[in-house]
XYZ file of C-alpha atoms in Angstrom:
262
model
C 0.000 0.000 0.000
C 1.309 3.439 -0.961
C 2.201 5.785 1.880
C -0.312 8.383 0.621
C -3.037 5.738 0.723
C -2.089 4.905 4.295
C -2.432 8.558 5.268
C -5.921 8.777 3.731
C -6.964 5.503 5.351
C -5.830 6.792 8.746
C -7.676 10.063 8.182
C -10.886 8.257 7.222
C -10.593 6.087 10.324
C -9.940 9.130 12.521
C -13.045 10.851 11.150
C -15.105 7.698 11.692
C -13.845 7.365 15.261
C -14.196 11.139 15.815
C -10.596 11.558 16.856
C -10.754 14.065 14.018
C -13.961 16.082 14.201
C -15.748 17.995 11.464
C -16.967 21.465 12.443
C -19.595 23.191 10.309
C -18.511 26.795 9.755
C -21.544 27.742 7.642
C -24.707 29.618 8.458
C -27.982 28.233 7.113
C -28.881 29.789 3.768
C -32.430 31.143 3.873
C -34.450 34.156 2.783
C -34.017 35.567 6.291
C -30.224 35.662 6.179
C -29.038 39.263 5.665
C -26.837 40.431 2.804
C -24.432 43.311 2.565
C -26.051 46.701 1.932
C -24.173 49.051 -0.401
C -24.695 52.805 -0.812
C -27.988 53.310 -2.682
C -26.346 54.513 -5.898
C -24.902 51.017 -6.483
C -26.557 47.747 -7.461
C -27.595 45.623 -4.501
C -26.951 42.004 -3.528
C -30.072 39.811 -3.844
C -31.118 37.720 -0.879
C -31.690 33.984 -1.172
C -35.075 33.015 -2.666
C -36.664 29.570 -2.885
C -39.763 28.515 -4.817
C -41.209 25.049 -4.268
C -41.998 23.239 -7.532
C -43.519 20.147 -5.964
C -43.679 18.469 -2.595
C -45.277 15.044 -3.093
C -48.367 16.688 -4.597
C -50.150 17.128 -7.931
C -47.120 18.979 -9.344
C -44.903 15.992 -8.585
C -46.477 13.130 -6.617
C -43.237 11.336 -5.721
C -40.685 14.103 -5.385
C -39.817 17.337 -3.617
C -37.719 20.061 -5.230
C -37.275 23.827 -5.420
C -36.034 26.562 -7.678
C -33.526 28.809 -5.936
C -31.969 32.164 -6.815
C -29.449 34.421 -5.093
C -26.441 36.649 -5.582
C -23.051 34.902 -5.707
C -22.174 36.661 -2.438
C -25.186 35.612 -0.363
C -24.925 33.837 2.983
C -21.716 32.024 3.866
C -19.765 32.633 0.688
C -16.431 32.639 -1.135
C -14.836 35.670 -2.822
C -12.662 34.963 -5.866
C -10.056 37.496 -7.072
C -12.317 38.557 -9.961
C -14.809 39.910 -7.428
C -12.701 43.079 -7.138
C -11.321 45.378 -9.811
C -7.783 44.820 -8.511
C -8.138 41.106 -9.301
C -9.746 41.403 -12.732
C -6.528 40.497 -14.597
C -5.187 37.910 -12.156
C -4.765 34.437 -13.734
C -7.322 31.850 -12.553
C -9.383 34.599 -10.997
C -12.891 33.102 -11.217
C -14.235 30.222 -9.160
C -14.190 27.577 -11.879
C -10.525 28.262 -12.697
C -9.023 28.368 -9.195
C -6.676 25.400 -8.546
C -8.670 22.952 -6.427
C -5.823 22.436 -3.948
C -6.466 25.998 -2.775
C -9.877 24.944 -1.456
C -8.281 22.813 1.276
C -5.857 24.668 3.524
C -4.800 25.003 7.180
C -6.066 27.879 9.272
C -4.758 30.225 11.930
C -7.457 31.608 14.217
C -6.830 35.127 15.528
C -9.231 35.810 18.397
C -10.432 39.415 18.540
C -13.798 38.599 20.116
C -13.170 40.557 23.327
C -11.983 43.631 21.460
C -14.945 43.412 19.053
C -17.434 43.116 21.917
C -16.098 46.352 23.407
C -15.707 48.208 20.103
C -17.702 47.068 17.036
C -15.352 49.168 14.875
C -12.231 47.436 16.207
C -9.454 47.353 13.602
C -6.783 44.695 13.492
C -3.407 46.186 12.550
C 0.068 44.915 11.711
C 1.193 46.033 15.153
C -1.583 43.978 16.744
C -0.590 40.899 14.729
C 3.083 41.238 15.615
C 2.148 41.398 19.312
C -0.160 38.419 18.798
C 2.725 36.423 17.302
C 4.868 37.083 20.381
C 2.311 35.113 22.399
C 1.123 32.488 19.934
C 3.949 32.025 17.438
C 4.567 33.148 13.875
C 1.802 32.742 11.316
C 2.913 30.119 8.763
C 2.458 30.600 5.002
C -0.451 29.339 2.907
C -2.935 29.498 5.784
C -6.391 30.965 6.004
C -6.349 33.778 8.550
C -9.621 33.335 10.426
C -10.702 36.357 12.465
C -12.758 35.142 15.390
C -15.123 37.900 16.470
C -18.059 35.751 17.677
C -20.086 37.961 15.323
C -22.065 34.910 14.190
C -23.839 34.958 17.552
C -25.532 38.163 16.388
C -27.235 36.494 13.391
C -30.969 37.105 13.652
C -30.498 40.521 15.284
C -30.005 44.025 13.909
C -26.514 44.032 15.412
C -25.277 41.543 12.795
C -25.282 44.135 9.992
C -25.150 46.906 12.622
C -26.349 49.528 10.148
C -26.380 53.111 11.410
C -26.841 56.490 9.731
C -23.227 56.454 8.540
C -23.277 52.841 7.347
C -22.310 49.500 8.865
C -20.177 49.102 11.965
C -18.258 45.840 12.289
C -14.640 44.854 12.996
C -12.013 44.057 10.398
C -8.441 44.674 9.236
C -6.762 47.889 8.232
C -4.355 48.285 5.299
C -1.269 47.490 7.381
C -2.732 44.188 8.609
C -3.716 42.978 5.140
C -0.378 43.970 3.619
C 1.387 42.125 6.428
C -0.718 38.970 6.001
C -0.368 38.918 2.202
C 3.215 40.087 1.674
C 4.956 38.957 4.864
C 2.946 35.890 5.887
C 1.752 34.729 2.432
C -1.791 33.908 3.577
C -4.158 32.092 1.234
C -7.000 34.372 2.272
C -9.038 35.977 5.028
C -11.975 34.208 6.711
C -14.445 36.193 8.823
C -17.743 35.838 10.671
C -18.942 39.294 9.611
C -20.834 40.133 6.420
C -17.618 41.077 4.595
C -13.856 40.743 4.893
C -13.542 44.499 5.390
C -14.562 46.472 8.454
C -18.003 48.032 8.278
C -16.606 51.547 7.868
C -13.904 50.562 5.366
C -15.520 52.471 2.479
C -13.880 55.547 4.013
C -10.415 54.003 4.428
C -7.395 54.807 2.276
C -7.537 52.808 0.111
C -11.253 52.045 0.422
C -11.983 48.449 1.404
C -8.320 47.396 1.774
C -9.093 43.723 2.431
C -10.891 43.377 -0.898
C -8.402 45.537 -2.767
C -5.199 43.941 -1.495
C -6.365 40.335 -1.115
C -7.908 40.006 -4.556
C -5.302 42.118 -6.279
C -2.755 39.538 -5.166
C -4.736 36.410 -6.027
C -6.001 35.692 -2.508
C -9.495 34.735 -1.393
C -12.172 35.707 1.075
C -14.643 33.734 3.180
C -17.532 35.603 4.783
C -20.433 34.932 7.130
C -18.755 32.023 8.886
C -19.726 30.654 12.283
C -18.140 28.522 15.006
C -14.616 29.889 14.737
C -14.637 29.705 18.534
C -14.620 25.922 18.154
C -11.298 25.878 16.282
C -7.814 25.867 17.837
C -5.412 28.725 17.199
C -3.294 26.419 15.011
C -3.945 22.944 13.660
C -7.307 23.001 11.892
C -7.890 22.489 8.178
C -10.582 24.435 6.316
C -12.404 22.894 3.359
C -14.087 25.583 1.270
C -15.337 24.460 -2.149
C -17.303 27.110 -4.079
C -19.730 26.066 -6.790
C -18.016 25.656 -10.161
C -19.731 28.639 -11.782
C -18.449 29.702 -15.186
C -16.831 33.141 -14.762
C -18.134 33.227 -11.204
C -16.897 36.023 -8.949
C -17.826 34.020 -5.877
C -20.244 31.450 -4.560
C -22.305 30.424 -1.568
C -20.784 27.295 -0.072
C -20.696 25.023 2.954
C -17.416 25.504 4.775
C -16.104 22.672 6.964
C -13.153 22.464 9.332
C -11.219 19.375 10.426
C -9.939 19.509 14.004
C -8.350 17.050 16.377
C -11.024 15.483 18.573
């Protein structure tokens, strides 16, 4: 038996015996789940819609099925580089062209839940990350950087979008943090529990929306609207994030899973 086969056999056994556990990082996709709200002069993201075609009735006596429609960036979703103007000329920039090995990657969880509870506009900076590394260790390359805010616990309340007169208020990274994670730590992408990878007030940053601009302009990815990051260790989990294979897709709803030691 090949060594690679042995590894997969051991992994399958560990999952079966729950010495490796699978954590669901996805929110349930429904018409009630909120979507990002842009300034009114721009086009808006459509919420999830479902229309029942038959449910064991006269329209289909033996089957149940639905038509569904939504924006690519609805619910728990994946951002491809093509989603942002900075990534429009990046090779393999749409979901169907991304190398599949990039959909399975380790994760580093950076816990900013306490800071976010005190200040919904909390910004993670390069300085913060360097201090974090002094305690936890250096962030390795090719990892998802998962920002734990516990924001998912606000789903179903107005505080999830946290819209005010001047727009949304939610935590996120500033320019220095994203540049550090991309250029000095070679992250594969940013994973968040908030509605977007940028802070709620990031439209007014310089540059505007630095997470989108810098991540996608350098061929990196985003995961939004996650949950259960509090159930992952700081190091040692693996995230599986497979978007739908949409031709020229800028992103996709998806079910994100994490493998963790039991």
